[in-house]
Coordinates of C-alpha atoms in Angstrom, one line a residue:
X1 CA -19.6 35.0 16.6
X2 CA -20.2 33.5 19.9
X3 CA -18.0 32.2 22.7
X4 CA -17.4 28.4 23.1
X5 CA -17.2 26.7 26.4
X6 CA -13.4 27.1 26.3
X7 CA -13.7 30.8 25.8
X8 CA -12.7 30.8 22.2
X9 CA -14.8 32.4 19.6
X10 CA -16.6 30.1 17.2
X11 CA -18.6 30.7 14.1
X12 CA -21.8 28.8 13.2
X13 CA -21.6 26.9 9.9
X14 CA -24.6 27.1 7.6
X15 CA -26.1 24.0 6.1
X16 CA -24.9 25.1 2.7
X17 CA -21.3 25.5 3.9
X18 CA -21.3 22.0 5.4
X19 CA -22.8 20.5 2.2
X20 CA -20.3 22.3 0.0
X21 CA -17.4 21.0 2.1
X22 CA -18.8 17.4 2.0
X23 CA -19.2 17.6 -1.7
X24 CA -15.6 18.7 -2.1
X25 CA -14.3 15.9 0.1
X26 CA -16.3 13.2 -1.7
X27 CA -14.8 14.3 -5.0
X28 CA -11.2 14.1 -3.8
X29 CA -10.6 10.4 -4.6
X30 CA -11.4 11.0 -8.2
X31 CA -9.1 14.0 -8.7
X32 CA -6.1 11.9 -9.5
X33 CA -7.8 10.5 -12.5
X34 CA -8.3 13.9 -14.1
X35 CA -5.5 14.7 -16.6
X36 CA -3.5 17.8 -16.0
X37 CA -3.5 20.2 -18.9
X38 CA -0.2 20.2 -20.8
X39 CA 1.2 17.3 -18.8
X40 CA 3.1 15.1 -21.1
X41 CA 5.5 13.5 -18.6
X42 CA 3.8 10.1 -18.5
X43 CA 5.2 7.5 -21.0
X44 CA 2.3 5.1 -20.2
X45 CA -0.3 4.7 -22.8
X46 CA -3.9 5.5 -21.6
X47 CA -5.0 1.9 -22.1
X48 CA -2.2 0.5 -19.9
X49 CA -3.0 0.0 -16.2
X50 CA -0.7 1.7 -13.8
X51 CA 2.2 -0.3 -12.3
X52 CA 1.8 -0.5 -8.5
X53 CA 3.6 -2.4 -5.7
X54 CA 2.3 -3.3 -2.3
X55 CA 3.9 -5.3 0.5
X56 CA 1.8 -6.9 3.1
X57 CA 3.1 -8.0 6.5
X58 CA 1.0 -10.2 8.8
X59 CA 2.9 -10.3 12.1
X60 CA 0.9 -13.2 13.6
X61 CA 0.6 -15.0 10.3
X62 CA -2.5 -16.2 8.5
X63 CA -5.2 -18.8 9.3
X64 CA -3.9 -21.6 7.0
X65 CA -7.3 -23.4 7.0
X66 CA -8.9 -20.3 5.4
X67 CA -6.0 -18.6 3.5
X68 CA -4.7 -20.9 0.8
X69 CA -4.5 -21.6 -2.9
X70 CA -4.0 -24.8 -4.8
X71 CA -2.8 -25.2 -8.4
X72 CA -2.3 -22.1 -10.6
X73 CA -4.0 -19.9 -13.2
X74 CA -7.6 -20.6 -14.2
X75 CA -7.6 -24.0 -12.4
X76 CA -6.6 -22.4 -9.1
X77 CA -8.8 -23.3 -6.1
X78 CA -8.9 -20.6 -3.4
X79 CA -9.7 -20.8 0.3
X80 CA -12.8 -18.9 1.6
X81 CA -10.8 -15.8 2.7
X82 CA -9.7 -15.4 -0.9
X83 CA -13.1 -15.7 -2.7
X84 CA -13.4 -11.9 -3.2
X85 CA -10.4 -12.2 -5.6
X86 CA -11.7 -15.2 -7.5
X87 CA -12.2 -13.2 -10.7
X88 CA -8.5 -12.2 -10.7
X89 CA -7.0 -15.6 -9.9
X90 CA -5.2 -15.9 -13.3
X91 CA -3.2 -12.8 -12.4
X92 CA -2.4 -13.9 -8.8
X93 CA 0.8 -15.5 -7.6
X94 CA 1.0 -17.2 -4.1
X95 CA 4.4 -18.0 -2.7
X96 CA 4.8 -20.5 0.1
X97 CA 7.6 -21.6 2.4
X98 CA 9.6 -18.3 2.7
X99 CA 11.8 -18.1 5.7
X100 CA 14.3 -15.4 6.6
X101 CA 16.7 -16.4 9.4
X102 CA 17.8 -12.7 9.6
X103 CA 14.4 -11.8 11.0
X104 CA 15.2 -13.5 14.3
X105 CA 17.1 -12.4 17.4
X106 CA 16.0 -8.8 18.1
X107 CA 12.3 -8.9 18.7
X108 CA 9.2 -9.4 16.6
X109 CA 8.5 -5.7 15.9
X110 CA 11.9 -4.4 14.9
X111 CA 13.4 -7.5 13.2
X112 CA 10.4 -9.0 11.4
X113 CA 9.2 -5.7 10.0
X114 CA 12.6 -3.9 9.9
X115 CA 14.2 -6.2 7.3
X116 CA 11.0 -7.2 5.5
X117 CA 12.0 -5.5 2.2
X118 CA 15.7 -6.1 2.5
X119 CA 16.2 -9.5 4.1
X120 CA 19.4 -8.2 5.8
X121 CA 20.1 -8.7 9.5
X122 CA 19.4 -5.4 11.4
X123 CA 22.0 -3.5 13.4
X124 CA 22.3 -4.0 17.2
X125 CA 19.2 -3.0 19.0
X126 CA 17.0 -3.3 15.9
X127 CA 18.3 -0.2 14.3
X128 CA 17.4 -0.1 10.6
X129 CA 20.5 0.3 8.4
X130 CA 19.9 -2.5 6.1
X131 CA 20.8 -1.3 2.6
X132 CA 18.6 -0.8 -0.5
X133 CA 15.1 -2.2 -0.1
X134 CA 13.1 -4.0 -2.9
X135 CA 10.6 -1.2 -3.0
X136 CA 13.4 1.3 -3.8
X137 CA 14.9 -1.0 -6.4
X138 CA 11.5 -1.1 -8.1
X139 CA 11.2 2.6 -7.8
X140 CA 14.5 2.9 -9.7
X141 CA 13.2 0.7 -12.5
X142 CA 9.5 1.8 -12.7
X143 CA 10.2 5.3 -11.5
X144 CA 11.7 6.3 -14.9
X145 CA 8.2 6.1 -16.3
X146 CA 6.5 8.2 -13.6
X147 CA 6.6 11.8 -12.4
X148 CA 7.5 10.8 -8.8
X149 CA 9.8 7.8 -8.5
X150 CA 8.9 6.9 -4.9
X151 CA 6.8 8.3 -2.0
X152 CA 9.3 7.1 0.5

C-alpha cells in the first residue's frame, strides 16, 4: 500500500483484477435473461414477449417537420426521425391532438410533468397529490403476472 495525494492509503490494481471487473460489468445486462432455478412465479410462456410500458415527455415538443406519421399499419409513412423504427410500423400507434388544460397555470416543470400520468390539476404550488396514475393502474392489471408489480 502507498499513500495517495490526500493522505489516504491506496492499493494498486493489477491488470488481471481490472479485466476481471470489466468482464463482470459487461455481463450484467444479460443476467436478467438467465432463468432462476426453481422459479415458477411467471405465468408468461417463454415464447411470449414481456409486457412493458414507457411514457415519454418532451417538454419543448417535437420538430413536426421531422417527427410525423401518415396513415397506419403497413402503409404508414414515417418522418425521417422515425426511420429507425420502420420495421416495427405495423405495431406502432401515433396519437395526435392531445391537450390537457389541467397542465397549465403552475409552471412548466411541475404542472406539465406532474400530472402527465394522471391528467388531474395539481395542488397549489405544484404539489403532486393527483390520485392514481396510469402506470399504477397498468401495474395493478399486468402486475398479477409478474414477480414485482411496479418499480415505483
